[in-house]
Coordinates of C-alpha atoms and ligand atoms in Angstrom, one line a residue:
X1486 CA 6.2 62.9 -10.2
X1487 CA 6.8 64.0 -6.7
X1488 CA 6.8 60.7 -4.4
X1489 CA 5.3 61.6 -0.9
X1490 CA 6.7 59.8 2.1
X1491 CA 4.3 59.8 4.7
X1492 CA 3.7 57.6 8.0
X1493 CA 0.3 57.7 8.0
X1494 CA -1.9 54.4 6.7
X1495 CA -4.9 56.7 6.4
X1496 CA -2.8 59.4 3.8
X1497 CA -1.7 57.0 2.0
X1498 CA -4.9 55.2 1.2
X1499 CA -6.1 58.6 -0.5
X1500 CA -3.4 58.0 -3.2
X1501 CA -5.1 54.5 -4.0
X1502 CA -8.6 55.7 -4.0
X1503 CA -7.7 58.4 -6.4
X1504 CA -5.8 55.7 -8.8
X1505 CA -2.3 56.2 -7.5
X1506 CA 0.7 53.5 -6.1
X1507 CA 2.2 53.0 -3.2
X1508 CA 4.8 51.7 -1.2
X1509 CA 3.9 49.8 2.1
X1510 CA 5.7 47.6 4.3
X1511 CA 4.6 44.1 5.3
X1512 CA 6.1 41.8 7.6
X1513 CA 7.6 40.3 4.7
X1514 CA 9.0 42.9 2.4
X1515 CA 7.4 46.5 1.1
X1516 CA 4.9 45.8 -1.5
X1517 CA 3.7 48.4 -3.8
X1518 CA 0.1 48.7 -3.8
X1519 CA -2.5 49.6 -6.4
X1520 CA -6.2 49.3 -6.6
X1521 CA -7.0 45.7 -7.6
X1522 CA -10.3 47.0 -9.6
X1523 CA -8.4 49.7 -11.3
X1524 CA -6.4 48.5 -14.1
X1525 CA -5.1 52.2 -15.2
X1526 CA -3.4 52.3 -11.9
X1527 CA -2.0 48.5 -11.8
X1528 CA -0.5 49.1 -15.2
X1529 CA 1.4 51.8 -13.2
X1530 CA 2.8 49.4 -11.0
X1531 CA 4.0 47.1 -14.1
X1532 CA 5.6 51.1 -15.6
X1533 CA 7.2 52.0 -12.2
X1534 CA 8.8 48.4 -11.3
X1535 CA 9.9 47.8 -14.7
X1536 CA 8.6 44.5 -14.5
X1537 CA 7.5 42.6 -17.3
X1538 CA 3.9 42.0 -18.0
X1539 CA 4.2 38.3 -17.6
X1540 CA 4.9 38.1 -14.2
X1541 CA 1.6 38.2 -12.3
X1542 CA 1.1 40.2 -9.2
X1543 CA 0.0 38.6 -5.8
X1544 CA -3.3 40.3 -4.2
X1545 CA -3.4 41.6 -0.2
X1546 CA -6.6 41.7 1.3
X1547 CA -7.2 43.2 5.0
X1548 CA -10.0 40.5 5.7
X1549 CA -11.7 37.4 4.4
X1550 CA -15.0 38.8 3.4
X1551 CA -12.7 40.2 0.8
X1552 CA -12.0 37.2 -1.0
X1553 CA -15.2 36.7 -2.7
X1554 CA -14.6 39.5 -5.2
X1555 CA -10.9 37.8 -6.6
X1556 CA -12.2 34.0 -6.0
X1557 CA -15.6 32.0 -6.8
X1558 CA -14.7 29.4 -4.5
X1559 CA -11.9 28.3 -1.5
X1560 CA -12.0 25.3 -0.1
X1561 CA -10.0 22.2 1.2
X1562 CA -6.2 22.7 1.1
X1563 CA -6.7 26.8 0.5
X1564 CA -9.5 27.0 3.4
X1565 CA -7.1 24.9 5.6
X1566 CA -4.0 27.1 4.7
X1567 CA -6.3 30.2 4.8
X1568 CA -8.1 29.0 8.4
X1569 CA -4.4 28.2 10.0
X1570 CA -1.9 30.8 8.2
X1571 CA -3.8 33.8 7.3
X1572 CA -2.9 36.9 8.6
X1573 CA 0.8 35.7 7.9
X1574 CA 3.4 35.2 5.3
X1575 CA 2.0 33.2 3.0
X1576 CA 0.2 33.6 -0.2
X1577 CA -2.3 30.9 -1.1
X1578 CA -3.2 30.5 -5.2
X1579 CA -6.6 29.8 -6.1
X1580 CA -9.2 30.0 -9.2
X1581 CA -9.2 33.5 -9.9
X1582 CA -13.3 35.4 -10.4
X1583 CA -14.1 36.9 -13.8
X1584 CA -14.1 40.5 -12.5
X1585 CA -10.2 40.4 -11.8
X1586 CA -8.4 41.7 -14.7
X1587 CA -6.1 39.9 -16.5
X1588 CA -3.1 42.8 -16.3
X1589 CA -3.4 41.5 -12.6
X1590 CA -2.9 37.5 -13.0
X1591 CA -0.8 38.3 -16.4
X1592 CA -3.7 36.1 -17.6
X1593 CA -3.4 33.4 -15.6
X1594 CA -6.9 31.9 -14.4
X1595 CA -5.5 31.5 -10.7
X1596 CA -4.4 34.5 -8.7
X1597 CA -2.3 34.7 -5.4
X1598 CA -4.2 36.2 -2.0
X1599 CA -2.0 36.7 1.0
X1600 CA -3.5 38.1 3.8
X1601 CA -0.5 40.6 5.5
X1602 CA -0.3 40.4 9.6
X1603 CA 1.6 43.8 10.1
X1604 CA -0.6 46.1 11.7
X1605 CA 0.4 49.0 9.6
X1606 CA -0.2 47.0 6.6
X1607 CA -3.4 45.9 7.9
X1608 CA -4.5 49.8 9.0
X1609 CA -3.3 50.3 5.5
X1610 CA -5.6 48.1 3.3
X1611 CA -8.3 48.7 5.6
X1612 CA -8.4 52.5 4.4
X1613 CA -8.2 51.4 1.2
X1614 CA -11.7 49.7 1.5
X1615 CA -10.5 47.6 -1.9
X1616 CA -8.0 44.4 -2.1
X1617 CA -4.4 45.5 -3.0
X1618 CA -2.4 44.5 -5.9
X1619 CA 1.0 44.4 -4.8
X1620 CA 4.1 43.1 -5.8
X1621 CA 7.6 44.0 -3.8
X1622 CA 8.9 47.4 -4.2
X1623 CA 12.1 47.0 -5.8
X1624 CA 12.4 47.7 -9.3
X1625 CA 12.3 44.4 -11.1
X1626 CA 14.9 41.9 -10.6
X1627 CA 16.7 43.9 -7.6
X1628 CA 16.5 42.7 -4.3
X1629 CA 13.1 43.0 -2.4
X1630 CA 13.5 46.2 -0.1
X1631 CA 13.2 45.6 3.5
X1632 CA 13.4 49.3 4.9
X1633 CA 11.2 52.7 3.0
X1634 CA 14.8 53.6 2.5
X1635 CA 15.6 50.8 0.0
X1636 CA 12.2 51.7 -1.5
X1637 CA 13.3 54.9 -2.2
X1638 CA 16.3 54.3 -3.5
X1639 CA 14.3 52.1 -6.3
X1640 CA 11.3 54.2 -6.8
X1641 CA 11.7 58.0 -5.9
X1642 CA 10.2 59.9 -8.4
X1643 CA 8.3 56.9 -10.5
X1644 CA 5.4 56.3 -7.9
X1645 CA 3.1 58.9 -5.6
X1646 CA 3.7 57.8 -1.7
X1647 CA 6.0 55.9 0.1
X1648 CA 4.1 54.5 3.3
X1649 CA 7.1 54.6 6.3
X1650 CA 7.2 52.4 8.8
X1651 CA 9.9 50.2 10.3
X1652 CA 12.1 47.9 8.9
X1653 CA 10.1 44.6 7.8
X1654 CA 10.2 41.8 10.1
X1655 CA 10.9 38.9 8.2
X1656 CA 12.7 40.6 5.6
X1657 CA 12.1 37.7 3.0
X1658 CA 9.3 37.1 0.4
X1659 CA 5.9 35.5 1.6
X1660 CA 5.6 31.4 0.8
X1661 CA 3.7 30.7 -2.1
X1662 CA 1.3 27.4 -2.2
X1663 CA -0.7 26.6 -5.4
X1664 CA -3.9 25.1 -4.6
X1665 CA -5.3 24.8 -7.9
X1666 CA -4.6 21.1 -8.9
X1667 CA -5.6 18.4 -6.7
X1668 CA -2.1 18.1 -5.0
X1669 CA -1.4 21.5 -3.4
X1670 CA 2.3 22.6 -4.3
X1671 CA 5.0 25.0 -2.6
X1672 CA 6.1 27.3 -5.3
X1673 CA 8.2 29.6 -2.9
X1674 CA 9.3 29.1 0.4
X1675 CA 9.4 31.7 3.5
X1676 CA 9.4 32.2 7.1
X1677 CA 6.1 29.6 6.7
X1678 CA 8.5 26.2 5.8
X1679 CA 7.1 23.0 4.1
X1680 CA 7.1 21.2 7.5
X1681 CA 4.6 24.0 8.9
X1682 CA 2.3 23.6 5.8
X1683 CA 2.6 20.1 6.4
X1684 CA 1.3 20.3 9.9
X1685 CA -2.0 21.6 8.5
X1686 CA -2.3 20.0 4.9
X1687 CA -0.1 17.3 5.1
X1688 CA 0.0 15.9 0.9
X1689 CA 1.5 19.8 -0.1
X1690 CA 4.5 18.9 -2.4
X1691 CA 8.3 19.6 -3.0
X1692 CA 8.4 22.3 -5.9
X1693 CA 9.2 21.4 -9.2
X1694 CA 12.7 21.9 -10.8
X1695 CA 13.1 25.5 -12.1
X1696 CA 12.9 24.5 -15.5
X1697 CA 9.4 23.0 -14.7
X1698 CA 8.1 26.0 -12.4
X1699 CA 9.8 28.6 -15.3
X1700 CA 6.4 27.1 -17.4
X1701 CA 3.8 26.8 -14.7
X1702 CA 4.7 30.2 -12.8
X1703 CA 5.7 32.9 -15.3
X1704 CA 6.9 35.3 -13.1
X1705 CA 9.7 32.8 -11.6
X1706 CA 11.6 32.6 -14.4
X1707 CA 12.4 36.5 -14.3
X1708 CA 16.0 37.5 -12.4
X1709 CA 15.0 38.0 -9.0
X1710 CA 17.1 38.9 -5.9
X1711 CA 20.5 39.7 -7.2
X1712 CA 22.6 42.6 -6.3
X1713 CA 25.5 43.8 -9.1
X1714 CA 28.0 41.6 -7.1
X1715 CA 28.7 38.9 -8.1
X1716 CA 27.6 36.3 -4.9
X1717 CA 29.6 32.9 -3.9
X1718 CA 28.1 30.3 -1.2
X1719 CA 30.8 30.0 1.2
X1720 CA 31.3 28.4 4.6
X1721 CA 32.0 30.5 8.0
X1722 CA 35.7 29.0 7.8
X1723 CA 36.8 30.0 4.8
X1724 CA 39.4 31.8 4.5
X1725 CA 38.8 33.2 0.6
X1726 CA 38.0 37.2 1.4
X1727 CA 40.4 39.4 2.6
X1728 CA 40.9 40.8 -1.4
X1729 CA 39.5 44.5 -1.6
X1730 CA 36.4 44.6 -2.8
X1731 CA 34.7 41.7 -0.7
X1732 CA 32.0 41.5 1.6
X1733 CA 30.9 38.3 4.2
X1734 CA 27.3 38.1 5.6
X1735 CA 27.0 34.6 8.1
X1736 CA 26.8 33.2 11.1
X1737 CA 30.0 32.1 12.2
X1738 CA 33.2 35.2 12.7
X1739 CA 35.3 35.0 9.8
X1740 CA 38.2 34.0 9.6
X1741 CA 39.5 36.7 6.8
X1742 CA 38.9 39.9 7.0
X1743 CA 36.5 42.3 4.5
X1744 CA 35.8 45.4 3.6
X1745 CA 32.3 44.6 5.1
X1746 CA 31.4 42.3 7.7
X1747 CA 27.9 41.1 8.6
X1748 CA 28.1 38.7 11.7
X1749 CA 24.3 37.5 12.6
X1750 CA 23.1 36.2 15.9
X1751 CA 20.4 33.8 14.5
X1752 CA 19.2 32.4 11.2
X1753 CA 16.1 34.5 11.8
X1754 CA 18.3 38.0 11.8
X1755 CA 20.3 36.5 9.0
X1756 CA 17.0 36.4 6.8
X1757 CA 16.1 39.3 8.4
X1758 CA 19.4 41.6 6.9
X1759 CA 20.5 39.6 3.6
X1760 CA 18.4 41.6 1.4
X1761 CA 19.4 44.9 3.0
X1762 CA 23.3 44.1 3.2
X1763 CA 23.1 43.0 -0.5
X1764 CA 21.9 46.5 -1.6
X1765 CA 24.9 48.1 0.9
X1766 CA 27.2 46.2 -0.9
X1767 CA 25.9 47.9 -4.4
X1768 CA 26.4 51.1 -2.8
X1769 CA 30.0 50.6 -1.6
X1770 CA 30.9 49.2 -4.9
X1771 CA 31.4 45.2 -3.2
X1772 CA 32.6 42.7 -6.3
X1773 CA 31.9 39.7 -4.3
X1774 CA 29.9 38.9 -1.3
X1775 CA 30.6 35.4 0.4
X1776 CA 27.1 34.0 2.2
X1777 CA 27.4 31.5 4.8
X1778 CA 26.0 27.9 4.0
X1779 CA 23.4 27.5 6.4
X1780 CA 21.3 24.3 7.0
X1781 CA 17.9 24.3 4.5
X1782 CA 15.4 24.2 7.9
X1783 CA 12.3 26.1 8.8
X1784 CA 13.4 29.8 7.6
X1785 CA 16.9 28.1 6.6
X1786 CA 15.2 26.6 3.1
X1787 CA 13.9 30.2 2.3
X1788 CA 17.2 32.3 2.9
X1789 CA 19.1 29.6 1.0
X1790 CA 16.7 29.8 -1.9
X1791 CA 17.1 33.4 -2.4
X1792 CA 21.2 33.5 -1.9
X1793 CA 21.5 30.2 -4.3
X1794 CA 19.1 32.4 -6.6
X1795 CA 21.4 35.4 -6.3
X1796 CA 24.5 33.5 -7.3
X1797 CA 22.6 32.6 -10.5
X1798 CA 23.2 36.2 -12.0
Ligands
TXA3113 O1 5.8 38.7 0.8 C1 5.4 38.8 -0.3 O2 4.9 37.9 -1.0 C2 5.6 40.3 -0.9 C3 4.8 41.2 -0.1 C4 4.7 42.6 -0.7 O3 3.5 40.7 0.1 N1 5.2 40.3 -2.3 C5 6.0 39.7 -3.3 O4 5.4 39.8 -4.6 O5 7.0 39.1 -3.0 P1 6.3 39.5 -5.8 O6 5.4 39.8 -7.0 O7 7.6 40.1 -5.7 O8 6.4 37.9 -5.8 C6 5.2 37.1 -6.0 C7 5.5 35.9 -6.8 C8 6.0 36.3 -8.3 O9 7.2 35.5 -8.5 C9 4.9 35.9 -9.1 O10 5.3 35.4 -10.4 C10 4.2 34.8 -8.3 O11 4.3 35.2 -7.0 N2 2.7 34.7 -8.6 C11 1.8 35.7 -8.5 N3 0.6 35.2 -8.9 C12 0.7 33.9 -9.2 C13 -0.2 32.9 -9.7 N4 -1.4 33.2 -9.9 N5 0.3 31.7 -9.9 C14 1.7 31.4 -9.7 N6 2.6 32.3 -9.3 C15 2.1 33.6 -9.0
MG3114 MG1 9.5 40.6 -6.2

């Protein structure tokens, strides 16, 4: 299969009305998109990711009239969330409708709805006339691509268009709340931390030990976010690179010195380029990569969640 790369939200919706995927970016992270209401072509997501049919797929609508074909009913904590958050990074799970197949939720009754903010995302779904199944656009379990670059590099050849647009904002995953049990729950955090949910639905809670969350969300337990290298929490002071193959992404200047370097100005561009310098390590053959420790506030929680997940493989 020849994978188109185009810039145009209007070509690329052609590819999803005709049963096709593709590859879109978000403020987040590129998705790839297929047709919610066409299985045939969600399976294809599942083929070209290699992910495993367990792991269910969040759903991006361009507007809230769309909701009441995946959901019989929102309200309290998801309306609030929904009202306050949506368009933004963060995916809100609810009671899913009958008509949503089950290749889409991996059988779960709940499904995720996340509602993008990136105009080119927006434009995108919009052509599409149809909610968007969509996952990130890495092949499963490497890290989520933040440029159509990284996308390629994953997918060239196993899906029809690449949708090109700058790199993604935020450059980390959406935050995930589970609103299906009387206490609403954070499942994943993002740029959207637990004290901004809190603001707006103030009883959300902590999420549950990995062990605990490997049974209630499926798709959590699966490797997620890890380069080949192997990835070591460090402090800015450290002195432990300097061998060959080593690479430092922080905050603070090093003290040793690396074959690669990434000195960010901000917490926010640090979220912003982990994902991307992992992937550059992998090219240039990196063994380790030191992170910086940063303090687990507003987008702090979410970049140390995916480094301390990293280090697990
Ligand atoms: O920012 C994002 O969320 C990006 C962009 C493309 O929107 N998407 C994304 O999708 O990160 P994905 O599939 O890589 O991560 C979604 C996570 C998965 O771990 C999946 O298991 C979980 O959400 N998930 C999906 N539906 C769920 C449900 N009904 N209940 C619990 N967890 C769910
Ligand atoms: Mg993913």
């Amino acid at each position: 299969m020849r994978t188109v790369i185009t810039d145009s939200p209007e070509a690329a919706a052609v590819y999803i009305r005709s049963g096709g995927v593709v590859a879109f970016p978000t403020e987040t992270v590129y998705g790839l998109g297929a047709n919610v209401f066409n299985a045939a072509a969600v399976a294809r997501i599942f083929e070209a990711k290699r992910r495993p049919a367990d792991n269910p797929l969040i759903v991006h609508i361009g507007s809230l009239k769309q909701l009441d074909l995946l959901t019989s009913e929102v309200k309290g904590s998801a309306r609030r969330l929904m009202d306050h958050f949506f368009p933004g990074p963060l995916t809100v799970v609810v009671r899913r409708s009958p008509e949503v197949s089950d290749i889409v939720t991996a059988g779960l009754h709940s499904i995720g709805v996340r509602m993008p903010a990136s105009d080119i995302a927006r434009r995108f779904i919009e052509s599409c006339g149809v909610p968007i199944a969509a996952p990130s656009a890495n092949l499963s379990g490497r890290p989520s691509p933040t440029t159509w670059q990284a996308v390629l590099e994953d997918l060239d050849g196993r899906i029809d268009c690449i949708l090109q647009g700058e790199p993604t904002k935020i450059g980390l995953e959406s935050t995930i709340v589970d609103c299906t049990k009387a206490q609403p729950r954070l499942l994943r955090t993002g740029a959207i931390s637990i004290d901004g949910l809190r603001h707006v639905v103030p009883n959300i809670i902590e999420p549950e030990p990995d062990e605990l969350i490997e049974i209630r969300s499926p798709g959590l337990r699966h490797r997620h976010y890890s380069p080949n290298a192997k990835v070591v929490i460090a402090s800015g002071e450290d002195n432990t690179g300097g061998q060959e193959e080593t690479a430092y992404i922080g905050i603070t200047v090093p003290i040793a010195v690396y074959k690669l370097t990434a000195v960010c100005r901000s917490m926010d561009e640090y979220a912003g380029r982990i994902f991307e310098f992992f992937r550059e390590c992998d090219r240039q053959g990196i063994e380790t990569i030191y992170c910086e420790a940063v303090p687990a506030e507003g987008i702090g929680a979410a970049l140390m969640d995916r480094i301390r997940r990293a280090t697990e493989n």
